[in-house]
Amino acid sequence: MNSNPIIIAVDGYSSSGKSTMARDLAARIGYIYVDSGAMYRAVTLYALRHGMATPEGNLDAEALNAALPDISISFSPAGADGRQHTLLNGEDVEKEIRSMEVSGMVSPVAALPEVRHRLTELQREFGRRRGIVMDGRDIGTTVFPDAEMKVFVNASPEVRAKRRVLELRAKGENVNFEEVLDNIRERDHIDTTRKESPLVQAADAHVLDNDSMTIPQQMDWLLNLYNSIK
Ligand code: CDP
């Protein structure tokens, strides 16, 4: 039993529904939610805007490393849509960081060791007072290896691509299924094979295979686990 607030790490593949479940779980138990992927996306947006990354796939790692001290990332309190928004140097970039252009460059940017070190520091700072749910790729392995509750989420690439297409179309972005599926496969590959804290399942993670689970079923699964740990 843990009477004090704990750290909950939710890791898994791209578009597996991690963010939705982590955000909902945090709201249910009164914890802070941090979307670590949004932080990598914000750095990627900065790089694209400053010509350090291009949509064609060029990345000037040296220039981006040198610019890291100028990049500040924070989150606004939840607004009218019930969500907190990602702020890049104070500007609300929540919509832009979800674009296909950013998705196309985020995994190479997230593979840079300097970028990872800087964001890992910031993520640990967010978790200093505990009572946090953080989702990402390396939260239970690198950022918070001592997290009391670790979840590893998986679903097939096709199911994940279908979900992502619906999400992007709902936001008015005109994408096709193949393009999204290719991007998911490409990011899975980069995320699992990079040298610096690759996406791997922590030995003590609880696996949630959510291919055919509804959102309420997922929430029951998570709350049962939380109650058994807490
Ligand atoms: O929303 P989706 O699951 O597609 O991705 P995300 O959580 O927004 O993360 C975007 C990208 O950032 C991932 O594909 C990873 O390359 C990278 N990332 C990472 O390397 N480490 C994290 N802790 C979170 C994200």
Coordinates of C-alpha atoms and ligand atoms in Angstrom, one line a residue:
M1 CA 0.0 0.0 0.0
N2 CA 1.2 3.5 -0.9
S3 CA -0.5 6.3 1.1
N4 CA 1.6 8.9 -0.6
P5 CA 1.1 10.1 -4.2
I6 CA 2.8 7.8 -6.7
I7 CA 4.4 8.1 -10.1
I8 CA 2.6 6.4 -13.0
A9 CA 4.4 5.7 -16.2
V10 CA 2.5 4.9 -19.4
D11 CA 4.7 3.8 -22.3
G12 CA 4.0 2.3 -25.7
Y13 CA 3.9 2.6 -29.4
S14 CA 2.8 5.6 -31.4
S15 CA -1.0 6.2 -31.5
S16 CA -1.7 3.4 -29.1
G17 CA -4.1 5.6 -27.2
K18 CA -1.6 6.2 -24.4
S19 CA -2.3 9.9 -24.1
T20 CA -6.1 9.5 -23.9
M21 CA -5.8 6.9 -21.2
A22 CA -3.1 8.7 -19.2
R23 CA -5.0 12.0 -19.3
D24 CA -8.3 10.4 -18.3
L25 CA -6.6 8.4 -15.5
A26 CA -4.9 11.6 -14.1
A27 CA -8.3 13.4 -14.1
R28 CA -10.0 10.5 -12.3
I29 CA -7.5 10.3 -9.5
G30 CA -6.6 14.0 -9.3
Y31 CA -3.0 13.7 -10.5
I32 CA -1.1 15.9 -12.9
Y33 CA -0.8 14.7 -16.5
V34 CA 2.3 15.2 -18.6
D35 CA 2.5 14.3 -22.3
S36 CA 6.2 13.8 -22.9
G37 CA 5.6 13.2 -26.6
A38 CA 4.2 16.8 -26.9
M39 CA 7.6 18.0 -25.6
Y40 CA 9.5 16.2 -28.3
R41 CA 7.0 17.5 -30.8
A42 CA 7.5 21.1 -29.6
V43 CA 11.3 20.8 -30.0
T44 CA 10.7 19.4 -33.5
L45 CA 8.4 22.4 -34.4
Y46 CA 11.1 24.8 -33.2
A47 CA 13.6 23.0 -35.4
L48 CA 11.3 23.1 -38.4
R49 CA 10.5 26.8 -37.9
H50 CA 14.2 27.7 -37.7
G51 CA 15.3 25.6 -40.7
M52 CA 17.3 23.2 -38.5
A53 CA 14.9 20.4 -39.7
T54 CA 13.2 20.3 -43.1
P55 CA 10.1 18.4 -44.2
E56 CA 12.4 16.6 -46.7
G57 CA 14.1 15.0 -43.7
N58 CA 17.3 17.0 -43.2
L59 CA 18.3 17.6 -39.6
D60 CA 21.1 20.0 -38.4
A61 CA 21.7 18.3 -35.1
E62 CA 24.5 20.7 -34.1
A63 CA 22.4 23.8 -34.6
L64 CA 19.5 22.3 -32.7
N65 CA 21.8 21.2 -29.8
A66 CA 23.1 24.8 -29.6
A67 CA 19.6 26.2 -29.6
L68 CA 18.3 24.0 -26.8
P69 CA 18.9 26.6 -24.0
D70 CA 16.6 28.9 -26.0
I71 CA 13.7 26.4 -26.1
S72 CA 11.3 26.6 -23.2
I73 CA 8.4 24.1 -23.0
S74 CA 5.5 24.3 -20.6
F75 CA 1.8 23.4 -20.4
S76 CA -1.1 25.7 -19.9
P77 CA -3.8 24.8 -17.4
A78 CA -6.8 22.9 -19.0
G79 CA -8.9 25.3 -21.1
A80 CA -12.4 25.3 -22.6
D81 CA -11.7 22.0 -24.4
G82 CA -10.8 20.4 -21.0
R83 CA -7.2 19.8 -22.1
Q84 CA -3.9 21.4 -21.2
H85 CA -2.1 22.9 -24.2
T86 CA 1.6 22.7 -25.0
L87 CA 3.4 26.1 -24.9
L88 CA 6.7 26.7 -26.9
N89 CA 8.4 29.8 -25.5
G90 CA 5.0 30.8 -24.2
E91 CA 3.1 30.3 -27.5
D92 CA 0.2 27.9 -27.7
V93 CA 1.4 25.3 -30.3
E94 CA -1.0 22.5 -29.4
K95 CA -2.5 22.2 -32.9
E96 CA 0.7 22.7 -34.9
I97 CA 2.6 20.0 -33.0
R98 CA 0.1 17.4 -34.1
S99 CA 0.5 18.0 -37.8
M100 CA 1.9 15.3 -40.2
E101 CA 4.9 17.7 -40.9
V102 CA 5.9 17.5 -37.2
S103 CA 5.1 13.7 -37.0
G104 CA 7.4 13.2 -40.0
M105 CA 10.5 14.7 -38.2
V106 CA 9.8 14.0 -34.5
S107 CA 11.4 10.6 -34.2
P108 CA 14.8 11.6 -35.7
V109 CA 14.8 14.7 -33.4
A110 CA 13.9 12.5 -30.4
A111 CA 16.8 10.2 -31.2
L112 CA 19.3 13.0 -30.5
P113 CA 21.0 12.4 -27.1
E114 CA 21.2 16.1 -26.2
V115 CA 17.5 16.6 -26.9
R116 CA 16.7 13.5 -24.8
H117 CA 18.9 14.6 -21.9
R118 CA 17.4 18.1 -21.8
L119 CA 13.8 16.8 -21.9
T120 CA 14.4 14.0 -19.4
E121 CA 15.7 16.6 -16.9
L122 CA 12.5 18.7 -17.4
Q123 CA 10.3 15.6 -17.1
R124 CA 11.9 14.6 -13.8
E125 CA 11.4 18.2 -12.6
F126 CA 7.6 17.8 -13.4
G127 CA 7.6 14.6 -11.3
R128 CA 9.4 16.0 -8.3
R129 CA 6.3 16.3 -6.2
R130 CA 5.0 12.9 -7.5
G131 CA 1.2 12.5 -8.0
I132 CA 1.8 12.4 -11.8
V133 CA 0.8 10.4 -14.8
M134 CA 3.3 10.7 -17.7
D135 CA 3.1 9.0 -21.0
G136 CA 5.8 8.4 -23.6
R137 CA 8.4 5.9 -24.8
D138 CA 11.0 5.7 -22.0
I139 CA 9.1 6.9 -18.9
G140 CA 9.2 3.6 -17.0
T141 CA 12.7 2.7 -18.2
T142 CA 14.7 6.0 -18.2
V143 CA 12.8 9.0 -16.8
F144 CA 11.2 7.3 -13.8
P145 CA 12.7 3.8 -13.5
D146 CA 11.4 3.6 -9.9
A147 CA 7.8 4.5 -10.8
E148 CA 5.4 2.5 -8.6
M149 CA 3.0 1.8 -11.5
K150 CA 4.1 1.1 -15.1
V151 CA 1.9 0.4 -18.0
F152 CA 3.0 -0.7 -21.5
V153 CA 0.4 -0.2 -24.2
N154 CA 0.3 -2.1 -27.4
A155 CA -2.1 -2.4 -30.4
S156 CA -1.5 -3.4 -34.0
P157 CA -0.1 -0.8 -36.5
E158 CA -3.3 -1.0 -38.6
V159 CA -5.6 -0.3 -35.6
R160 CA -3.3 2.5 -34.5
A161 CA -3.3 4.1 -38.0
K162 CA -7.1 3.9 -38.2
R163 CA -7.4 5.7 -34.9
R164 CA -4.9 8.4 -35.9
V165 CA -6.6 9.0 -39.2
L166 CA -10.0 9.6 -37.5
E167 CA -8.3 11.9 -35.0
L168 CA -6.5 14.0 -37.7
R169 CA -9.6 14.2 -39.9
A170 CA -11.7 15.3 -37.0
K171 CA -9.2 18.2 -36.7
G172 CA -9.6 19.0 -40.4
E173 CA -6.3 17.6 -41.6
N174 CA -6.7 15.8 -44.9
V175 CA -4.6 12.6 -44.5
N176 CA -4.8 9.2 -46.1
F177 CA -4.6 5.9 -44.3
E178 CA -1.4 4.6 -46.1
E179 CA 0.5 7.8 -45.3
V180 CA -0.4 7.6 -41.6
L181 CA 0.4 3.8 -41.5
D182 CA 3.8 4.4 -43.1
N183 CA 4.6 7.2 -40.6
I184 CA 3.6 4.9 -37.6
R185 CA 5.8 2.1 -38.9
E186 CA 8.7 4.4 -39.5
R187 CA 8.4 5.9 -36.0
D188 CA 8.1 2.5 -34.4
H189 CA 11.2 1.5 -36.2
I190 CA 13.2 4.6 -35.2
D191 CA 11.9 4.6 -31.6
T192 CA 12.7 0.9 -31.0
T193 CA 16.2 0.9 -32.6
R194 CA 17.7 4.2 -31.5
K195 CA 20.8 4.0 -29.3
E196 CA 19.6 6.4 -26.6
S197 CA 16.8 5.0 -24.4
P198 CA 14.9 3.1 -27.1
L199 CA 11.3 2.1 -26.7
V200 CA 11.3 -1.2 -24.7
Q201 CA 8.9 -2.7 -22.3
A202 CA 10.2 -2.3 -18.7
A203 CA 10.5 -5.7 -17.0
D204 CA 8.1 -4.6 -14.3
A205 CA 5.5 -3.0 -16.6
H206 CA 1.9 -4.3 -16.8
V207 CA 1.0 -4.9 -20.5
L208 CA -2.2 -3.5 -21.9
D209 CA -3.1 -4.9 -25.3
N210 CA -5.9 -2.6 -26.3
D211 CA -6.6 -3.7 -29.9
S212 CA -10.2 -4.5 -29.1
M213 CA -10.8 -2.6 -25.9
T214 CA -13.2 0.3 -25.6
I215 CA -12.1 3.4 -23.8
P216 CA -14.3 2.7 -20.7
Q217 CA -12.9 -0.9 -20.6
Q218 CA -9.4 0.5 -20.6
M219 CA -10.2 2.9 -17.8
D220 CA -11.6 0.0 -15.7
W221 CA -8.4 -2.0 -16.3
L222 CA -6.2 1.0 -15.3
L223 CA -8.3 1.8 -12.2
N224 CA -8.1 -1.8 -11.0
L225 CA -4.4 -1.8 -11.4
Y226 CA -4.0 1.6 -9.7
N227 CA -6.2 0.4 -6.7
S228 CA -4.2 -2.8 -6.4
I229 CA -1.0 -0.7 -6.1
K230 CA -2.2 2.2 -4.1
Ligands
CDP1 O1 1.0 10.6 -30.3 P1 2.0 9.6 -30.7 O2 1.8 8.3 -29.8 O3 2.0 9.2 -32.1 O4 3.4 10.1 -30.4 P2 3.8 11.1 -29.3 O5 3.6 10.4 -27.9 O6 3.3 12.4 -29.5 O7 5.4 11.1 -29.5 C1 5.9 11.6 -30.7 C2 7.3 11.0 -30.9 O8 8.2 11.6 -29.9 C3 7.5 9.5 -30.8 O9 7.3 8.9 -32.0 C4 8.9 9.4 -30.3 O10 9.8 9.4 -31.4 C5 9.2 10.6 -29.5 N1 9.1 10.4 -28.0 C6 10.2 9.8 -27.4 O11 11.2 9.5 -28.0 N2 10.2 9.7 -26.0 C7 9.1 10.0 -25.3 N3 9.2 9.9 -24.0 C8 8.0 10.5 -25.9 C9 8.0 10.6 -27.3

